Short mmCIF file of C-alpha atoms in Angstrom, two decimals:
data_model
loop_
_atom_site.label_atom_id
_atom_site.label_comp_id
_atom_site.label_asym_id
_atom_site.label_seq_id
_atom_site.Cartn_x
_atom_site.Cartn_y
_atom_site.Cartn_z
CA MET A 198 65.69 107.37 143.80
CA GLN A 199 65.88 109.96 140.99
CA LYS A 200 64.50 113.33 141.98
CA SER A 201 61.68 114.63 139.83
CA PHE A 202 61.32 118.31 139.02
CA ASP A 203 57.63 119.02 138.50
CA ILE A 204 58.22 122.57 137.60
CA LEU A 205 60.54 121.52 134.70
CA THR A 206 58.06 118.89 133.63
CA ALA A 207 55.25 121.56 133.49
CA LEU A 208 57.64 123.96 131.61
CA ARG A 209 58.18 121.34 128.83
CA GLY A 210 54.33 121.14 128.28
CA ILE A 211 54.02 124.94 128.07
CA LEU A 212 57.03 125.17 125.72
CA ALA A 213 55.60 122.44 123.50
CA LEU A 214 52.28 124.43 123.23
CA TRP A 215 54.24 127.55 122.47
CA VAL A 216 55.83 125.78 119.50
CA VAL A 217 52.41 124.49 118.40
CA PHE A 218 51.11 127.98 118.17
CA TYR A 219 54.33 129.39 116.66
CA HIS A 220 53.83 127.12 113.69
CA ILE A 221 50.35 128.38 112.94
CA GLN A 222 50.99 132.06 113.93
CA PRO A 223 51.06 133.26 110.27
CA ASN A 224 47.52 131.81 109.94
CA LEU A 225 46.17 133.47 113.11
CA TYR A 226 47.56 137.05 113.00
CA HIS A 227 44.15 138.39 112.02
CA LEU A 228 42.48 136.66 115.01
CA VAL A 229 44.70 138.07 117.82
CA GLY A 230 46.27 141.36 118.92
CA PRO A 231 49.78 142.53 118.11
CA TRP A 232 51.26 141.54 121.50
CA VAL A 233 49.89 138.06 121.31
CA ASN A 234 51.14 137.81 117.61
CA HIS A 235 54.62 138.88 118.76
CA THR A 236 54.71 136.41 121.63
CA LEU A 237 53.64 133.56 119.28
CA SER A 238 56.16 134.65 116.69
CA MET A 239 58.89 134.11 119.23
CA GLY A 240 57.90 130.50 119.83
CA TYR A 241 61.14 129.28 118.07
CA VAL A 242 63.06 130.00 121.23
CA ALA A 243 61.08 127.31 123.06
CA VAL A 244 63.38 124.88 121.30
CA ASP A 245 66.40 126.58 123.00
CA PHE A 246 64.87 126.03 126.41
CA PHE A 247 64.28 122.35 125.46
CA PHE A 248 68.00 121.92 124.73
CA VAL A 249 69.00 123.38 128.07
CA LEU A 250 66.42 121.47 129.97
CA SER A 251 67.56 118.20 128.21
CA GLY A 252 71.16 118.81 129.07
CA PHE A 253 70.24 119.21 132.74
CA VAL A 254 67.80 116.32 132.96
CA ILE A 255 70.00 113.86 131.14
CA ALA A 256 73.01 114.81 133.26
CA MET A 257 70.89 114.32 136.29
CA THR A 258 69.71 110.90 135.16
CA TYR A 259 72.80 109.38 133.69
CA GLN A 260 75.96 111.10 135.03
CA GLU A 261 76.35 108.85 138.00
CA GLN A 262 76.11 105.59 136.05
CA LEU A 263 78.53 106.82 133.37
CA SER A 264 80.96 108.36 135.80
CA GLN A 265 81.21 105.23 138.00
CA SER A 266 82.01 103.02 135.13
CA PHE A 267 82.69 104.32 131.66
CA SER A 268 82.33 100.89 130.12
CA TYR A 269 81.19 99.64 126.75
CA ARG A 270 78.13 98.13 128.48
CA ASN A 271 77.16 101.42 130.13
CA LEU A 272 77.80 103.35 127.08
CA VAL A 273 75.66 101.20 124.80
CA SER A 274 73.01 100.92 127.45
CA PHE A 275 72.79 104.73 127.58
CA TYR A 276 72.45 104.97 123.73
CA ILE A 277 69.73 102.33 123.65
CA LYS A 278 67.75 104.07 126.39
CA ARG A 279 67.91 107.35 124.53
CA ILE A 280 67.05 105.93 121.14
CA ALA A 281 64.17 104.06 122.75
CA ARG A 282 62.91 107.37 124.10
CA ILE A 283 62.92 109.39 120.84
CA TYR A 284 63.01 107.09 117.88
CA PRO A 285 59.73 104.91 117.77
CA LEU A 286 57.48 107.97 117.61
CA HIS A 287 59.71 109.66 115.06
CA LEU A 288 59.62 106.50 112.87
CA ALA A 289 55.84 106.30 113.04
CA ILE A 290 55.37 109.91 112.14
CA MET A 291 57.86 109.60 109.23
CA LEU A 292 55.86 106.62 107.91
CA LEU A 293 52.63 108.60 108.16
CA TYR A 294 54.22 111.51 106.31
CA LEU A 295 54.51 109.35 103.15
CA SER A 296 50.69 109.75 102.82
CA LEU A 297 51.00 113.47 102.21
CA PRO A 298 53.00 113.59 98.90
CA VAL A 299 50.71 110.73 97.70
CA THR A 300 47.65 112.84 98.57
CA PHE A 301 49.07 115.76 96.55
CA MET A 302 49.66 113.54 93.53
CA LEU A 303 46.26 111.82 93.75
CA THR A 304 44.58 115.23 93.83
CA GLY A 305 46.55 116.59 90.91
CA ARG A 306 48.53 119.12 92.82
CA ASP A 307 52.20 119.70 92.78
CA VAL A 308 54.14 118.01 95.55
CA PRO A 309 55.85 120.57 97.63
CA VAL A 310 59.67 120.47 97.62
CA VAL A 311 59.60 119.96 101.42
CA TYR A 312 58.84 116.32 100.57
CA ASP A 313 62.06 115.64 98.90
CA TYR A 314 62.71 111.93 98.64
CA GLN A 315 66.48 112.10 99.26
CA SER A 316 66.05 113.96 102.59
CA TYR A 317 63.46 111.39 103.63
CA PHE A 318 66.11 108.88 104.30
CA THR A 319 68.39 111.21 106.34
CA SER A 320 65.33 112.19 108.32
CA LEU A 321 64.64 108.42 108.97
CA ALA A 322 68.23 108.15 110.28
CA LEU A 323 67.85 111.27 112.45
CA VAL A 324 70.81 112.92 110.74
CA ASN A 325 68.68 115.43 108.69
CA ASN A 326 70.05 118.50 110.46
CA TRP A 327 73.68 117.41 110.50
CA GLY A 328 74.60 119.67 107.59
CA PHE A 329 73.50 117.38 104.72
CA HIS A 330 70.67 119.73 103.52
CA ASP A 331 70.11 123.45 102.91
CA THR A 332 66.50 123.50 103.85
CA LEU A 333 64.11 121.80 106.54
CA THR A 334 62.02 118.97 105.07
CA TRP A 335 59.26 116.59 105.97
CA ASN A 336 58.44 116.81 109.73
CA ILE A 337 59.98 120.18 110.29
CA PRO A 338 60.26 119.93 114.17
CA SER A 339 62.42 116.86 113.71
CA TRP A 340 65.31 118.98 113.01
CA SER A 341 65.83 119.52 116.76
CA ILE A 342 65.42 115.78 117.55
CA SER A 343 68.22 115.18 114.89
CA THR A 344 70.45 117.64 116.59
CA GLU A 345 69.60 116.30 120.09
CA PHE A 346 70.51 112.85 118.82
CA SER A 347 73.95 114.20 118.09
CA CYS A 348 74.05 115.48 121.80
CA TYR A 349 73.17 112.02 123.04
CA LEU A 350 76.19 110.65 121.17
CA LEU A 351 78.44 113.20 122.60
CA PHE A 352 77.04 113.30 126.12
CA PRO A 353 79.14 110.51 127.81
CA PHE A 354 82.24 112.34 126.66
CA ILE A 355 81.01 115.81 127.68
CA ILE A 356 79.99 114.60 131.10
CA LEU A 357 83.53 113.34 131.70
CA ILE A 358 84.82 116.80 131.13
CA ILE A 359 82.09 118.57 133.22
CA ASN A 360 82.72 116.14 136.06
CA ARG A 361 86.30 117.59 136.26
CA LEU A 362 84.96 121.14 136.53
CA ARG A 363 84.01 121.16 140.21
CA SER A 364 84.79 124.78 141.11
CA LEU A 365 82.43 127.72 140.44
CA SER A 366 85.13 129.47 138.47
CA LEU A 367 85.64 126.59 136.06
CA LEU A 368 81.90 126.09 135.55
CA PHE A 369 81.63 129.77 134.88
CA LEU A 370 84.37 129.53 132.25
CA ALA A 371 82.48 126.69 130.57
CA THR A 372 79.29 128.85 130.57
CA ILE A 373 81.21 131.83 129.05
CA PHE A 374 82.77 129.50 126.41
CA SER A 375 79.49 127.95 125.32
CA CYS A 376 77.59 131.31 125.11
CA SER A 377 80.57 132.90 123.25
CA VAL A 378 80.62 130.06 120.63
CA ILE A 379 76.88 130.50 119.99
CA ALA A 380 77.16 134.29 119.69
CA LEU A 381 80.20 134.04 117.33
CA LEU A 382 78.69 131.40 115.01
CA PHE A 383 75.47 133.39 114.50
CA SER A 384 77.17 136.81 114.35
CA GLN A 385 79.54 135.56 111.66
CA LYS A 386 76.46 134.72 109.52
CA ASN A 387 74.94 138.09 110.47
CA ALA A 388 71.79 136.29 111.61
CA ASN A 389 68.80 138.20 112.65
CA ASN A 390 68.07 135.79 115.53
CA ILE A 391 68.95 132.51 117.01
CA GLY A 392 66.28 130.79 114.93
CA ASP A 393 68.05 131.69 111.65
CA TYR A 394 70.18 129.28 109.53
CA ILE A 395 68.81 126.14 111.14
CA PRO A 396 70.17 123.65 108.56
CA MET A 397 73.67 125.05 109.09
CA LEU A 398 73.75 126.23 112.67
CA GLY A 399 71.00 124.28 114.37
CA ILE A 400 73.37 121.49 115.44
CA TRP A 401 75.74 123.83 117.07
CA ARG A 402 73.01 125.81 118.72
CA CYS A 403 71.74 122.50 120.18
CA ILE A 404 75.12 121.21 121.30
CA PHE A 405 76.25 124.28 123.15
CA GLU A 406 72.87 124.91 124.77
CA PHE A 407 72.78 121.24 125.82
CA ILE A 408 76.19 121.81 127.35
CA LEU A 409 74.72 124.80 129.35
CA GLY A 410 72.12 122.41 130.71
CA ILE A 411 74.93 119.97 131.80
CA VAL A 412 76.75 122.93 133.40
CA ILE A 413 73.60 123.82 135.42
CA PHE A 414 73.66 120.22 136.66
CA GLY A 415 77.22 120.77 137.67
CA LEU A 416 76.36 123.87 139.55
CA TYR A 417 73.42 122.08 141.22
CA ARG A 418 75.44 119.04 142.14
CA GLU A 419 78.19 121.03 143.69
CA GLY A 420 75.72 123.29 145.60
CA HIS A 421 76.93 126.49 143.76
CA LEU A 422 73.28 127.44 142.90
CA TYR A 423 72.58 128.29 146.50
CA TYR A 424 75.23 130.92 146.49
CA PHE A 425 73.06 132.95 144.21
CA LYS A 426 69.73 132.64 146.09
CA GLY A 427 66.46 132.88 144.24
CA LYS A 428 66.14 136.79 144.34
CA TYR A 429 69.60 137.11 142.82
CA LEU A 430 68.81 134.68 140.07
CA PHE A 431 65.51 136.63 139.37
CA LEU A 432 67.43 139.97 139.42
CA GLY A 433 69.95 138.37 137.00
CA MET A 434 67.14 137.53 134.57
CA VAL A 435 65.71 141.12 134.77
CA SER A 436 69.20 142.60 134.30
CA ILE A 437 69.91 140.50 131.31
CA LEU A 438 66.57 141.45 129.67
CA ALA A 439 67.02 145.11 130.51
CA PHE A 440 70.55 145.24 129.13
CA SER A 441 69.69 143.40 125.87
CA ILE A 442 66.70 145.73 125.26
CA ALA A 443 68.72 148.82 126.11
CA MET A 444 71.54 147.76 123.83
CA ASN A 445 69.18 146.36 121.12
CA LEU A 446 71.13 143.11 121.13
CA LYS A 447 70.12 140.22 118.89
CA ASN A 448 68.91 137.44 120.95
CA TYR A 449 71.86 134.98 120.31
CA PHE A 450 73.97 137.35 122.41
CA TRP A 451 71.91 137.08 125.51
CA LEU A 452 69.28 134.33 125.19
CA PRO A 453 71.64 131.35 126.09
CA ILE A 454 72.75 132.88 129.45
CA PHE A 455 69.16 134.16 130.03
CA MET A 456 67.83 130.58 129.70
CA MET A 457 70.54 129.24 131.91
CA VAL A 458 69.66 131.75 134.75
CA PHE A 459 65.88 131.05 134.22
CA VAL A 460 66.21 127.31 134.46
CA SER A 461 68.54 127.54 137.43
CA LEU A 462 65.82 129.69 139.11
CA MET A 463 63.17 127.05 138.44
CA ILE A 464 65.44 124.48 139.95
CA PHE A 465 66.12 126.67 143.02
CA ILE A 466 62.34 127.30 143.47
CA GLU A 467 61.60 123.52 143.26
CA ASP A 468 64.29 122.67 145.84
CA ASN A 469 63.34 125.51 148.41
CA ILE A 470 59.67 126.44 147.93
CA SER A 471 56.76 124.16 148.17
CA VAL A 472 55.03 124.57 144.88
CA LYS A 473 51.94 122.57 143.90
CA VAL A 474 52.05 122.23 140.08
CA PRO A 475 48.57 121.77 138.65
CA LYS A 476 48.02 118.26 137.33
CA VAL A 477 47.01 119.53 133.83
CA LEU A 478 50.54 121.11 133.47
CA LEU A 479 52.17 117.82 134.57
CA TRP A 480 50.04 116.04 131.95
CA LEU A 481 51.16 118.50 129.32
CA GLY A 482 54.81 117.86 130.39
CA ASP A 483 54.30 114.14 130.21
CA ILE A 484 52.87 114.31 126.59
CA SER A 485 55.17 117.24 125.50
CA TYR A 486 57.29 114.94 123.22
CA SER A 487 54.19 113.68 121.36
CA ILE A 488 52.90 117.36 121.16
CA TYR A 489 56.14 118.69 119.79
CA LEU A 490 56.89 115.83 117.29
CA GLY A 491 53.40 115.16 116.25
CA HIS A 492 51.71 118.54 115.91
CA TYR A 493 53.26 119.45 112.50
CA ILE A 494 51.76 116.59 110.58
CA ILE A 495 48.28 117.47 111.93
CA ARG A 496 48.93 121.05 110.80
CA ASP A 497 50.03 119.89 107.42
CA ILE A 498 46.92 117.70 106.98
CA MET A 499 44.54 120.27 108.16
CA LYS A 500 46.06 123.01 105.96
CA LEU A 501 44.97 120.79 102.99
CA PHE A 502 41.40 122.01 103.85
CA LEU A 503 42.27 125.71 104.09
CA ASP A 504 41.35 127.78 101.05
CA THR A 505 43.37 130.75 102.16
CA ASP A 506 46.29 131.37 104.41
CA GLN A 507 44.09 132.64 107.11
CA ALA A 508 42.70 130.28 109.60
CA SER A 509 39.29 130.74 111.26
CA LEU A 510 38.86 130.49 115.00
CA GLU A 511 37.02 127.19 114.57
CA TRP A 512 39.88 125.74 112.57
CA SER A 513 42.32 126.78 115.23
CA MET A 514 40.26 125.24 118.03
CA VAL A 515 39.88 121.89 116.17
CA TYR A 516 43.54 121.97 115.48
CA LEU A 517 44.53 122.46 119.13
CA PHE A 518 41.95 119.80 120.27
CA LEU A 519 43.40 117.31 117.70
CA VAL A 520 46.95 118.00 118.81
CA LEU A 521 46.17 117.43 122.45
CA LEU A 522 44.05 114.38 121.79
CA THR A 523 46.42 112.63 119.51
CA SER A 524 49.36 113.46 121.69
CA HIS A 525 47.66 111.92 124.73
CA LEU A 526 46.77 108.79 122.70
CA THR A 527 50.15 108.43 121.11
CA TYR A 528 51.90 108.92 124.54
CA LYS A 529 49.84 106.35 126.31
CA PHE A 530 49.36 103.65 123.60
CA PHE A 531 52.34 104.09 121.44
CA GLU A 532 55.19 106.12 122.83
CA LEU A 533 55.51 104.40 126.21
CA PRO A 534 54.76 100.82 125.00
CA ALA A 535 57.21 101.10 122.14
CA LYS A 536 59.94 102.45 124.38
CA LYS A 537 59.28 99.62 126.83
CA LYS A 538 59.39 97.07 124.03
CA MET A 539 62.69 98.38 122.62
CA LEU A 540 64.28 98.36 125.99
CA CYS A 541 63.07 94.78 126.65
CA VAL A 542 64.52 93.59 123.32
CA PHE A 543 67.82 95.37 123.17
CA LEU A 544 69.02 95.96 126.80
CA PRO A 545 69.27 92.15 127.51
CA LEU A 546 71.59 91.82 124.52
CA VAL A 547 73.97 94.39 126.10
CA ASN A 548 73.90 92.79 129.57
CA LYS A 549 74.69 89.28 128.31
#
């Protein structure tokens, strides 16, 4: 039976909410203090945690099946399962997004360039952040789903390589390589932070952080995580933060390895300490994909009713309520049934 990691599930929900508030932070700055504003403005790094978590969870779920038999049937079955997980909700939201440019036209307003018709089709195909465009368009958060889709395509081949890296030293080298590539790509662009240049660098950011998640699985599978112990992982996190602050490093130099240590610590805690995760956090984790992918269209619709760039407290509370309500409903009545339907239709075709 597949082990579940409740702490990681809860973490997904918390990260999804961080992204939600990140995308309205410019409208809220007058309502909250500077520290809260700063925390919300850093919400873009939640996506990086998602990439690492995804690499670990997918490796945990599928590596045995793909390692035992790297067959056409297993390969296609894996792709169908991952597409069934992410695509139905993406397609539904993209269809809903067509109503927004129509609304702008009907009300005599200029249609924002974000609703570019050419990029609509690349967004539908989930290749919108594969280097075809210079800007983010339509459902902005879908850029990360696009890049994660590329990781799904690569995963069966990446896991074959990681499976050969059994020793701690080889897995350490894979970690250093992935972190170095991220740092090199962003430093060459003289980026201010890891959230810059998403249309150009987002796909590489995702791929190599996804690999870090797979490496964590390799460390977990081989029992290497237990060499470090929880207190040493915690000290590692503190040391990375202290060093980065002291050296005034841009976050693409230290964030990937920090996330790797943080996620490893969460896994260590889950395995060694009895932690009762509140049900509300597990619920948030369950609906986190709906929160993440669906919140932006709610934001875009509600911003039509804002006269200024500043949002009221009432507007913010209604926005959060609608995000949580619609996410719960879409998860229960669309996301899960659509996934089940796709699997019922397409998996039997592979297994014939």
